[in-house]
Every structure is written in C-alpha cells, then in structure tokens.
Amino acid sequence: MTRILVLYYSQTGQLTRAARAMLAPLAARRDVEIVWQELRPVSPYPFPWSFFRFLDAFPECVYLDPAPIEPVGFDAGARFDLIVVAYQVWFLAPSPPITAFLQSPAAGVLKDRPVITLIACRNMWLSAQEKMQALLAARGARLIDNVVLVDQGPPWATFVTTPRWLLTGKQDGFWGVFPPAGVSAADIAGCARFGRALVDGLDKLRGSASGSLLHGLRAVKVDPGYIAGEKIAQRSFRLWGRLLRAVGPPGHPGRRALLLLYALFLVTMILTVLPLSMLVRAALRPLLRRRLDAEVARLEQPSGSSDERMTRYARAHNRI
C-alpha cells in the first residue's frame, strides 16, 4: 500500500480542485491511500478580503511569521511514501497556514520523505518557491517535483482580475475584455497527467524516490522577465515589512496610515518599476543570454518545462 499525504490550504477552493485533479488517477487505485489534511488557521482569514485586512497580512507573510493553525488530524510519526504540499503565494511567500505547518512539530512527518509542491498563483512564484525549498530542507524533506499553475490571461488583465476576485469574490470575466480570474478550468483538469505519471512511478515511490517523477510534462515554466522584478519586489517587501512590524502587531491602528502609503507604493511599483525592469532585461537579454538561461534552468528544477512525455500522459484514456 502506497500512502500519500496532501497538505493544503485554499481560500477559494481553486487549489483544492487542482490537487484533487492531480491525485485523481491515484485515488482510483486500491493500492493507494491518500490522506487529505487541510491546514486551518485558528483565526480564519476572510474571503473576500477587505482592503486593509488584506494589506495587514503582508508583513507577517514576508517574514514567515504566521498565525497559529489548528492541530492536524494525522499522526506526526506516521510514514508516508509521498507528501504533496499544495500552496498559494501571498506577497511572494507561501501562504501563512503552510508556513505555520512547516514550522510546527507536526512537520517532522516530512523528514526523509519525497515531496511534490503544487502552486496556484497569479504569476510571480519564484521567491515563494525558494522560501519553500529552504523550509523543506530545514525539515529534512526531499523535493522531487514542482508543479506551477498560473492565472489565465495576460499580466495586464490579471492585475485587475486577481484583486477584484480577492476583494469582491467575483471571478467571472467582464466587459468583454477581462478573462475570468484564476487558473483556467482546462489547466486544472490537465493536472491529471501528473497523477498518471505518478501511477507509473509507484514502484519508485515505494523505494524512496529521489529523482523527478514529473519531468517531461511541462510542470513548470519560468518567465525570465519576472526574475529581476521579483528580486526588486522582494527587497522592497522586506523593507516595508520591517517598518510595519515596528509599528505593532496585525490589527494595530498605527499600521493603517502606513499601509495606505505602502499600497500607493506597491501600485506605483507594479505599474512602473516592474515593467521597466522587464524591458531593460529584455534589451540586455542578448548580452546576458547564457547567464539568464542558466538561471531559468535552475528555477525550473526539479521538474523542468520540457514536454517530451506529454503525449503519453496527457491523454484521458491513459490507464489509471
């Protein structure tokens, strides 16, 4: 019997659907047991968010200082053949319930275990995954694969549709211009190809898999234009986060004025600094191609962006 633990937190249900689509081929098997563990904050985060409540979560996200979560339902001493960590990206970091778990005693379950991370986000996930890798390494886990799903539509559209979804709960497309917010239904359904590949890798899992099981399935694609932008954003996030934490804890009335100033800064940066950095990077790409290609290849590890196994595993009639 192959035992799989799925750790997840999803406000909208989108990430949960993606995880279930990925694990569906395994759930259909009698020789596989899947334990689903939702990570629940002791004080739930709101959805939809209010404007200031959303921004007020920012400093603690950046500094990986999460609010406590409820106890997990599985035995922390149990042994699993694979652990899937499905997480959202908040302010270039894993969402607080995920980081809270990874810093808790229950995270001892990860020691010496193969882990697959599954991300669903707007488009900027590089910094969050590097933080995730450090947290997993601190727990002695072995990251063998990473799957990334990004919002449908071009960046200029998601700059509108994603905040609209977060602040109003409205996910539909509108005005005949903006697509629905979030990851497309087709991309979520397409996660089944990863489950099919895992079915064929069950023997490796039982033997303590160490290499990628999802290579050649277009699991992750790094947009080189975001690399420099994320580094700029990360530095500014840490500066502003430090200032806000110095004012007081979450909910402190003194944070409100500074949060408003931060919001203006953030919008200005998104509209000016990030596009400018992408343009500069694009202009310099011929001169920096070798270095940039090496960085893209590093960030796409361990699963990579190649697609040589898509024909085999993307077909719905493939055995499960």
mmCIF file of C-alpha atoms in Angstrom:
data_model
loop_
_atom_site.group_PDB
_atom_site.id
_atom_site.type_symbol
_atom_site.label_atom_id
_atom_site.label_comp_id
_atom_site.label_asym_id
_atom_site.label_seq_id
_atom_site.Cartn_x
_atom_site.Cartn_y
_atom_site.Cartn_z
ATOM 1 C CA MET A 1 0.000 0.000 0.000
ATOM 2 C CA THR A 2 1.367 3.396 -1.063
ATOM 3 C CA ARG A 3 0.480 6.152 1.387
ATOM 4 C CA ILE A 4 0.280 9.781 0.246
ATOM 5 C CA LEU A 5 -0.249 12.830 2.447
ATOM 6 C CA VAL A 6 -1.669 16.007 0.882
ATOM 7 C CA LEU A 7 -1.182 19.237 2.845
ATOM 8 C CA TYR A 8 -3.178 22.185 1.545
ATOM 9 C CA TYR A 9 -4.828 25.491 2.288
ATOM 10 C CA SER A 10 -7.134 27.157 -0.215
ATOM 11 C CA GLN A 11 -9.390 30.147 0.366
ATOM 12 C CA THR A 12 -11.322 29.908 -2.900
ATOM 13 C CA GLY A 13 -11.216 26.153 -3.479
ATOM 14 C CA GLN A 14 -9.199 26.555 -6.684
ATOM 15 C CA LEU A 15 -6.041 24.995 -5.273
ATOM 16 C CA THR A 16 -8.048 22.152 -3.738
ATOM 17 C CA ARG A 17 -9.564 21.363 -7.140
ATOM 18 C CA ALA A 18 -6.116 21.345 -8.722
ATOM 19 C CA ALA A 19 -4.745 18.992 -6.057
ATOM 20 C CA ARG A 20 -7.705 16.637 -6.411
ATOM 21 C CA ALA A 21 -7.365 16.646 -10.206
ATOM 22 C CA MET A 22 -3.689 15.761 -9.864
ATOM 23 C CA LEU A 23 -4.322 12.969 -7.360
ATOM 24 C CA ALA A 24 -7.460 11.575 -9.060
ATOM 25 C CA PRO A 25 -5.627 8.836 -11.000
ATOM 26 C CA LEU A 26 -4.058 7.667 -7.737
ATOM 27 C CA ALA A 27 -7.307 7.917 -5.765
ATOM 28 C CA ALA A 28 -8.862 5.427 -8.186
ATOM 29 C CA ARG A 29 -6.416 2.703 -7.160
ATOM 30 C CA ARG A 30 -6.970 0.207 -4.362
ATOM 31 C CA ASP A 31 -3.262 0.029 -3.541
ATOM 32 C CA VAL A 32 -3.028 3.763 -2.765
ATOM 33 C CA GLU A 33 -4.206 5.538 0.385
ATOM 34 C CA ILE A 34 -4.465 9.342 0.273
ATOM 35 C CA VAL A 35 -4.715 11.364 3.479
ATOM 36 C CA TRP A 36 -6.053 14.886 2.888
ATOM 37 C CA GLN A 37 -5.043 17.423 5.524
ATOM 38 C CA GLU A 38 -6.468 20.913 5.238
ATOM 39 C CA LEU A 39 -4.427 23.387 7.276
ATOM 40 C CA ARG A 40 -6.868 25.595 9.158
ATOM 41 C CA PRO A 41 -5.859 28.904 10.839
ATOM 42 C CA VAL A 42 -7.110 29.212 14.412
ATOM 43 C CA SER A 43 -8.488 32.628 13.384
ATOM 44 C CA PRO A 44 -9.700 32.154 9.788
ATOM 45 C CA TYR A 45 -8.632 34.626 7.130
ATOM 46 C CA PRO A 46 -11.584 36.370 5.456
ATOM 47 C CA PHE A 47 -12.657 35.835 1.884
ATOM 48 C CA PRO A 48 -13.441 38.102 0.190
ATOM 49 C CA TRP A 49 -10.919 40.336 1.907
ATOM 50 C CA SER A 50 -11.356 43.910 2.982
ATOM 51 C CA PHE A 51 -8.695 46.193 1.515
ATOM 52 C CA PHE A 52 -6.837 46.972 4.742
ATOM 53 C CA ARG A 53 -7.235 43.472 6.195
ATOM 54 C CA PHE A 54 -5.516 42.077 3.100
ATOM 55 C CA LEU A 55 -2.621 44.511 3.300
ATOM 56 C CA ASP A 56 -2.290 43.978 7.039
ATOM 57 C CA ALA A 57 -1.352 40.339 6.410
ATOM 58 C CA PHE A 58 1.637 41.435 4.335
ATOM 59 C CA PRO A 59 4.458 41.925 6.910
ATOM 60 C CA GLU A 60 3.993 38.566 8.612
ATOM 61 C CA CYS A 61 3.815 36.804 5.229
ATOM 62 C CA VAL A 62 7.099 38.326 4.124
ATOM 63 C CA TYR A 63 8.894 37.435 7.355
ATOM 64 C CA LEU A 64 7.360 33.937 7.563
ATOM 65 C CA ASP A 65 5.806 34.735 10.928
ATOM 66 C CA PRO A 66 2.389 33.103 10.607
ATOM 67 C CA ALA A 67 -0.592 32.967 12.935
ATOM 68 C CA PRO A 68 -1.181 29.576 14.600
ATOM 69 C CA ILE A 69 -3.112 26.776 12.908
ATOM 70 C CA GLU A 70 -5.358 24.086 14.335
ATOM 71 C CA PRO A 71 -3.801 20.695 15.198
ATOM 72 C CA VAL A 72 -3.501 18.275 12.285
ATOM 73 C CA GLY A 73 -5.532 15.092 12.177
ATOM 74 C CA PHE A 74 -2.758 12.659 11.277
ATOM 75 C CA ASP A 75 -0.064 11.115 13.447
ATOM 76 C CA ALA A 76 3.116 13.169 13.072
ATOM 77 C CA GLY A 77 5.069 9.936 13.472
ATOM 78 C CA ALA A 78 3.280 8.227 10.577
ATOM 79 C CA ARG A 79 5.223 7.247 7.486
ATOM 80 C CA PHE A 80 4.095 8.337 4.033
ATOM 81 C CA ASP A 81 5.626 7.356 0.708
ATOM 82 C CA LEU A 82 4.925 10.798 -0.791
ATOM 83 C CA ILE A 83 3.850 14.170 0.568
ATOM 84 C CA VAL A 84 2.199 16.801 -1.629
ATOM 85 C CA VAL A 85 2.340 20.392 -0.389
ATOM 86 C CA ALA A 86 -0.233 22.497 -2.253
ATOM 87 C CA TYR A 87 0.095 26.193 -1.560
ATOM 88 C CA GLN A 88 -0.921 29.679 -2.619
ATOM 89 C CA VAL A 89 1.544 32.543 -2.958
ATOM 90 C CA TRP A 90 0.894 35.564 -0.737
ATOM 91 C CA PHE A 91 3.232 38.544 -1.131
ATOM 92 C CA LEU A 92 5.981 36.432 -2.752
ATOM 93 C CA ALA A 93 5.849 33.870 0.064
ATOM 94 C CA PRO A 94 3.927 30.674 0.823
ATOM 95 C CA SER A 95 0.599 31.418 2.474
ATOM 96 C CA PRO A 96 0.760 31.635 6.295
ATOM 97 C CA PRO A 97 -1.096 28.376 7.092
ATOM 98 C CA ILE A 98 1.501 26.491 5.055
ATOM 99 C CA THR A 99 4.469 28.203 6.714
ATOM 100 C CA ALA A 100 2.826 27.693 10.111
ATOM 101 C CA PHE A 101 2.697 23.956 9.492
ATOM 102 C CA LEU A 102 6.270 23.813 8.207
ATOM 103 C CA GLN A 103 7.441 25.484 11.420
ATOM 104 C CA SER A 104 5.367 23.215 13.688
ATOM 105 C CA PRO A 105 6.330 19.925 15.381
ATOM 106 C CA ALA A 106 3.915 18.095 13.050
ATOM 107 C CA ALA A 107 6.241 18.924 10.158
ATOM 108 C CA GLY A 108 8.505 16.168 11.444
ATOM 109 C CA VAL A 109 6.452 13.929 9.143
ATOM 110 C CA LEU A 110 8.463 15.406 6.252
ATOM 111 C CA LYS A 111 11.848 14.071 7.376
ATOM 112 C CA ASP A 112 13.488 11.957 4.679
ATOM 113 C CA ARG A 113 10.265 11.938 2.649
ATOM 114 C CA PRO A 114 9.887 12.823 -1.068
ATOM 115 C CA VAL A 115 7.809 15.969 -1.541
ATOM 116 C CA ILE A 116 5.973 17.452 -4.520
ATOM 117 C CA THR A 117 4.953 21.106 -4.337
ATOM 118 C CA LEU A 118 1.874 22.345 -6.203
ATOM 119 C CA ILE A 119 1.439 26.104 -6.671
ATOM 120 C CA ALA A 120 -1.529 28.088 -7.970
ATOM 121 C CA CYS A 121 -0.942 31.829 -8.210
ATOM 122 C CA ARG A 122 -1.243 34.925 -10.367
ATOM 123 C CA ASN A 123 2.203 34.766 -11.999
ATOM 124 C CA MET A 124 5.038 35.543 -9.558
ATOM 125 C CA TRP A 125 6.067 32.449 -7.613
ATOM 126 C CA LEU A 126 9.864 32.229 -7.849
ATOM 127 C CA SER A 127 10.655 33.810 -4.466
ATOM 128 C CA ALA A 128 7.938 31.811 -2.733
ATOM 129 C CA GLN A 129 9.305 28.532 -4.042
ATOM 130 C CA GLU A 130 12.826 29.373 -2.941
ATOM 131 C CA LYS A 131 11.454 30.047 0.548
ATOM 132 C CA MET A 132 9.546 26.774 0.357
ATOM 133 C CA GLN A 133 12.697 24.883 -0.599
ATOM 134 C CA ALA A 134 14.517 26.324 2.414
ATOM 135 C CA LEU A 135 11.656 25.390 4.761
ATOM 136 C CA LEU A 136 11.516 21.854 3.375
ATOM 137 C CA ALA A 137 15.276 21.445 3.604
ATOM 138 C CA ALA A 138 15.179 22.556 7.241
ATOM 139 C CA ARG A 139 12.774 19.679 7.878
ATOM 140 C CA GLY A 140 14.939 17.159 6.053
ATOM 141 C CA ALA A 141 12.450 16.685 3.213
ATOM 142 C CA ARG A 142 13.478 15.829 -0.353
ATOM 143 C CA LEU A 143 11.821 17.990 -3.000
ATOM 144 C CA ILE A 144 11.441 15.790 -6.088
ATOM 145 C CA ASP A 145 8.981 17.825 -8.181
ATOM 146 C CA ASN A 146 7.285 21.192 -8.510
ATOM 147 C CA VAL A 147 4.076 21.941 -10.443
ATOM 148 C CA VAL A 148 3.041 25.536 -11.107
ATOM 149 C CA LEU A 149 -0.334 26.799 -12.373
ATOM 150 C CA VAL A 150 -0.701 30.499 -13.164
ATOM 151 C CA ASP A 151 -3.751 32.663 -13.789
ATOM 152 C CA GLN A 152 -5.277 32.778 -17.229
ATOM 153 C CA GLY A 153 -4.936 35.963 -19.238
ATOM 154 C CA PRO A 154 -2.058 38.393 -19.822
ATOM 155 C CA PRO A 155 -0.393 40.181 -16.864
ATOM 156 C CA TRP A 156 -2.184 43.484 -17.542
ATOM 157 C CA ALA A 157 -5.522 41.672 -17.229
ATOM 158 C CA THR A 158 -4.664 39.695 -14.103
ATOM 159 C CA PHE A 159 -3.512 42.937 -12.473
ATOM 160 C CA VAL A 160 -7.230 43.791 -12.456
ATOM 161 C CA THR A 161 -8.983 40.409 -12.259
ATOM 162 C CA THR A 162 -6.998 38.973 -9.344
ATOM 163 C CA PRO A 163 -7.517 41.934 -6.923
ATOM 164 C CA ARG A 164 -11.176 42.063 -7.989
ATOM 165 C CA TRP A 165 -11.562 38.398 -7.057
ATOM 166 C CA LEU A 166 -9.775 38.825 -3.720
ATOM 167 C CA LEU A 167 -11.706 41.923 -2.670
ATOM 168 C CA THR A 168 -15.191 41.124 -4.041
ATOM 169 C CA GLY A 169 -15.294 37.366 -4.555
ATOM 170 C CA LYS A 170 -16.223 37.887 -8.225
ATOM 171 C CA GLN A 171 -14.304 35.552 -10.511
ATOM 172 C CA ASP A 172 -16.198 35.963 -13.775
ATOM 173 C CA GLY A 173 -14.878 37.742 -16.845
ATOM 174 C CA PHE A 174 -16.330 41.166 -17.616
ATOM 175 C CA TRP A 175 -16.615 43.953 -20.186
ATOM 176 C CA GLY A 176 -15.748 41.503 -22.924
ATOM 177 C CA VAL A 177 -12.079 42.324 -22.281
ATOM 178 C CA PHE A 178 -11.078 40.758 -18.970
ATOM 179 C CA PRO A 179 -10.987 36.960 -18.679
ATOM 180 C CA PRO A 180 -12.185 35.115 -15.575
ATOM 181 C CA ALA A 181 -9.807 35.362 -12.654
ATOM 182 C CA GLY A 182 -7.699 32.446 -11.559
ATOM 183 C CA VAL A 183 -6.313 29.348 -13.227
ATOM 184 C CA SER A 184 -8.322 28.075 -16.178
ATOM 185 C CA ALA A 185 -10.530 25.002 -15.788
ATOM 186 C CA ALA A 186 -8.554 23.330 -18.593
ATOM 187 C CA ASP A 187 -5.261 23.812 -16.736
ATOM 188 C CA ILE A 188 -6.769 22.399 -13.548
ATOM 189 C CA ALA A 189 -8.154 19.366 -15.372
ATOM 190 C CA GLY A 190 -4.783 18.953 -17.068
ATOM 191 C CA CYS A 191 -3.197 18.227 -13.687
ATOM 192 C CA ALA A 192 -4.427 14.650 -14.115
ATOM 193 C CA ARG A 193 -1.388 13.989 -16.319
ATOM 194 C CA PHE A 194 0.822 14.327 -13.264
ATOM 195 C CA GLY A 195 -1.248 11.766 -11.405
ATOM 196 C CA ARG A 196 -0.965 9.336 -14.316
ATOM 197 C CA ALA A 197 2.796 9.726 -14.273
ATOM 198 C CA LEU A 198 2.805 9.123 -10.512
ATOM 199 C CA VAL A 199 0.837 5.919 -11.035
ATOM 200 C CA ASP A 200 3.648 4.671 -13.248
ATOM 201 C CA GLY A 201 6.135 5.818 -10.604
ATOM 202 C CA LEU A 202 4.554 3.953 -7.675
ATOM 203 C CA ASP A 203 7.373 1.422 -7.525
ATOM 204 C CA LYS A 204 9.895 4.267 -7.279
ATOM 205 C CA LEU A 205 7.843 5.884 -4.503
ATOM 206 C CA ARG A 206 7.795 2.654 -2.519
ATOM 207 C CA GLY A 207 11.544 2.520 -2.960
ATOM 208 C CA SER A 208 12.098 6.064 -1.639
ATOM 209 C CA ALA A 209 12.123 8.046 -4.881
ATOM 210 C CA SER A 210 14.813 10.678 -5.159
ATOM 211 C CA GLY A 211 14.598 11.910 -8.761
ATOM 212 C CA SER A 212 11.827 13.761 -10.584
ATOM 213 C CA LEU A 213 8.732 11.720 -11.452
ATOM 214 C CA LEU A 214 7.043 14.537 -13.386
ATOM 215 C CA HIS A 215 9.787 15.555 -15.820
ATOM 216 C CA GLY A 216 8.782 15.985 -19.447
ATOM 217 C CA LEU A 217 5.223 17.014 -18.524
ATOM 218 C CA ARG A 218 5.523 20.790 -18.753
ATOM 219 C CA ALA A 219 5.204 21.038 -14.985
ATOM 220 C CA VAL A 220 6.747 24.473 -14.614
ATOM 221 C CA LYS A 221 7.617 27.324 -16.945
ATOM 222 C CA VAL A 222 9.742 30.246 -15.774
ATOM 223 C CA ASP A 223 9.155 33.593 -17.459
ATOM 224 C CA PRO A 224 12.630 35.178 -17.425
ATOM 225 C CA GLY A 225 11.045 38.630 -17.405
ATOM 226 C CA TYR A 226 9.935 38.119 -13.798
ATOM 227 C CA ILE A 227 13.300 37.137 -12.338
ATOM 228 C CA ALA A 228 14.701 40.648 -11.830
ATOM 229 C CA GLY A 229 11.280 42.063 -10.945
ATOM 230 C CA GLU A 230 10.793 39.580 -8.137
ATOM 231 C CA LYS A 231 14.196 40.401 -6.693
ATOM 232 C CA ILE A 232 13.340 44.116 -6.679
ATOM 233 C CA ALA A 233 9.924 43.440 -5.154
ATOM 234 C CA GLN A 234 11.392 41.131 -2.516
ATOM 235 C CA ARG A 235 13.831 43.775 -1.290
ATOM 236 C CA SER A 236 11.096 46.398 -1.048
ATOM 237 C CA PHE A 237 8.752 43.947 0.685
ATOM 238 C CA ARG A 238 11.311 43.264 3.401
ATOM 239 C CA LEU A 239 11.914 46.974 3.947
ATOM 240 C CA TRP A 240 8.227 47.855 4.198
ATOM 241 C CA GLY A 241 7.527 44.727 6.216
ATOM 242 C CA ARG A 242 10.150 45.711 8.765
ATOM 243 C CA LEU A 243 8.629 49.198 9.085
ATOM 244 C CA LEU A 244 5.116 47.844 9.547
ATOM 245 C CA ARG A 245 6.178 45.262 12.117
ATOM 246 C CA ALA A 246 7.953 48.006 14.066
ATOM 247 C CA VAL A 247 4.649 49.898 14.362
ATOM 248 C CA GLY A 248 2.836 47.000 16.001
ATOM 249 C CA PRO A 249 1.215 43.567 15.513
ATOM 250 C CA PRO A 250 -1.537 42.784 12.980
ATOM 251 C CA GLY A 251 -4.620 44.889 13.620
ATOM 252 C CA HIS A 252 -2.678 47.668 15.359
ATOM 253 C CA PRO A 253 -4.360 51.000 14.482
ATOM 254 C CA GLY A 254 -0.990 52.615 13.824
ATOM 255 C CA ARG A 255 -0.476 50.375 10.813
ATOM 256 C CA ARG A 256 -3.367 51.827 8.832
ATOM 257 C CA ALA A 257 -1.733 55.056 7.607
ATOM 258 C CA LEU A 258 1.497 53.274 6.761
ATOM 259 C CA LEU A 259 -0.441 50.549 4.941
ATOM 260 C CA LEU A 260 -2.116 53.162 2.766
ATOM 261 C CA LEU A 261 1.263 54.628 1.896
ATOM 262 C CA TYR A 262 2.551 51.142 1.163
ATOM 263 C CA ALA A 263 -0.427 50.427 -1.117
ATOM 264 C CA LEU A 264 0.340 53.534 -3.164
ATOM 265 C CA PHE A 265 3.975 52.486 -3.384
ATOM 266 C CA LEU A 266 3.022 48.947 -4.418
ATOM 267 C CA VAL A 267 0.717 50.066 -7.210
ATOM 268 C CA THR A 268 3.339 52.522 -8.469
ATOM 269 C CA MET A 269 5.988 49.817 -8.438
ATOM 270 C CA ILE A 270 3.776 47.342 -10.304
ATOM 271 C CA LEU A 271 2.877 49.930 -12.940
ATOM 272 C CA THR A 272 6.352 51.387 -13.428
ATOM 273 C CA VAL A 273 9.348 49.669 -11.853
ATOM 274 C CA LEU A 274 8.430 46.078 -12.709
ATOM 275 C CA PRO A 275 7.564 46.749 -16.388
ATOM 276 C CA LEU A 276 10.694 48.889 -16.723
ATOM 277 C CA SER A 277 12.867 46.128 -15.257
ATOM 278 C CA MET A 278 11.320 43.657 -17.705
ATOM 279 C CA LEU A 279 12.040 45.974 -20.635
ATOM 280 C CA VAL A 280 15.635 46.525 -19.526
ATOM 281 C CA ARG A 281 16.129 42.811 -19.052
ATOM 282 C CA ALA A 282 14.658 42.119 -22.495
ATOM 283 C CA ALA A 283 17.009 44.680 -24.075
ATOM 284 C CA LEU A 284 20.009 43.135 -22.337
ATOM 285 C CA ARG A 285 18.944 39.550 -22.970
ATOM 286 C CA PRO A 286 21.293 39.017 -25.942
ATOM 287 C CA LEU A 287 24.233 40.025 -23.740
ATOM 288 C CA LEU A 288 23.044 38.049 -20.716
ATOM 289 C CA ARG A 289 21.520 35.083 -22.529
ATOM 290 C CA ARG A 290 23.861 32.426 -21.152
ATOM 291 C CA ARG A 291 23.522 33.619 -17.556
ATOM 292 C CA LEU A 292 19.757 34.097 -17.877
ATOM 293 C CA ASP A 293 19.246 30.678 -19.456
ATOM 294 C CA ALA A 294 21.200 29.098 -16.612
ATOM 295 C CA GLU A 295 19.056 30.913 -14.036
ATOM 296 C CA VAL A 296 15.835 29.846 -15.769
ATOM 297 C CA ALA A 297 17.016 26.234 -15.847
ATOM 298 C CA ARG A 298 17.847 26.393 -12.125
ATOM 299 C CA LEU A 299 14.482 27.850 -11.163
ATOM 300 C CA GLU A 300 12.594 25.273 -13.233
ATOM 301 C CA GLN A 301 14.177 22.395 -11.342
ATOM 302 C CA PRO A 302 13.466 19.693 -10.403
ATOM 303 C CA SER A 303 10.600 19.053 -12.828
ATOM 304 C CA GLY A 304 11.523 21.323 -15.733
ATOM 305 C CA SER A 305 9.490 22.745 -18.612
ATOM 306 C CA SER A 306 10.133 20.094 -21.262
ATOM 307 C CA ASP A 307 7.179 18.236 -22.772
ATOM 308 C CA GLU A 308 8.561 15.004 -24.229
ATOM 309 C CA ARG A 309 6.175 12.838 -22.148
ATOM 310 C CA MET A 310 3.033 14.889 -22.748
ATOM 311 C CA THR A 311 1.725 12.612 -25.500
ATOM 312 C CA ARG A 312 1.894 9.621 -23.192
ATOM 313 C CA TYR A 313 0.304 11.110 -20.094
ATOM 314 C CA ALA A 314 -1.969 13.930 -21.273
ATOM 315 C CA ARG A 315 -4.452 11.580 -22.929
ATOM 316 C CA ALA A 316 -7.513 10.969 -20.785
ATOM 317 C CA HIS A 317 -7.769 7.301 -21.736
ATOM 318 C CA ASN A 318 -4.316 6.515 -20.344
ATOM 319 C CA ARG A 319 -4.577 3.781 -17.715
ATOM 320 C CA ILE A 320 -5.173 4.801 -14.132
#
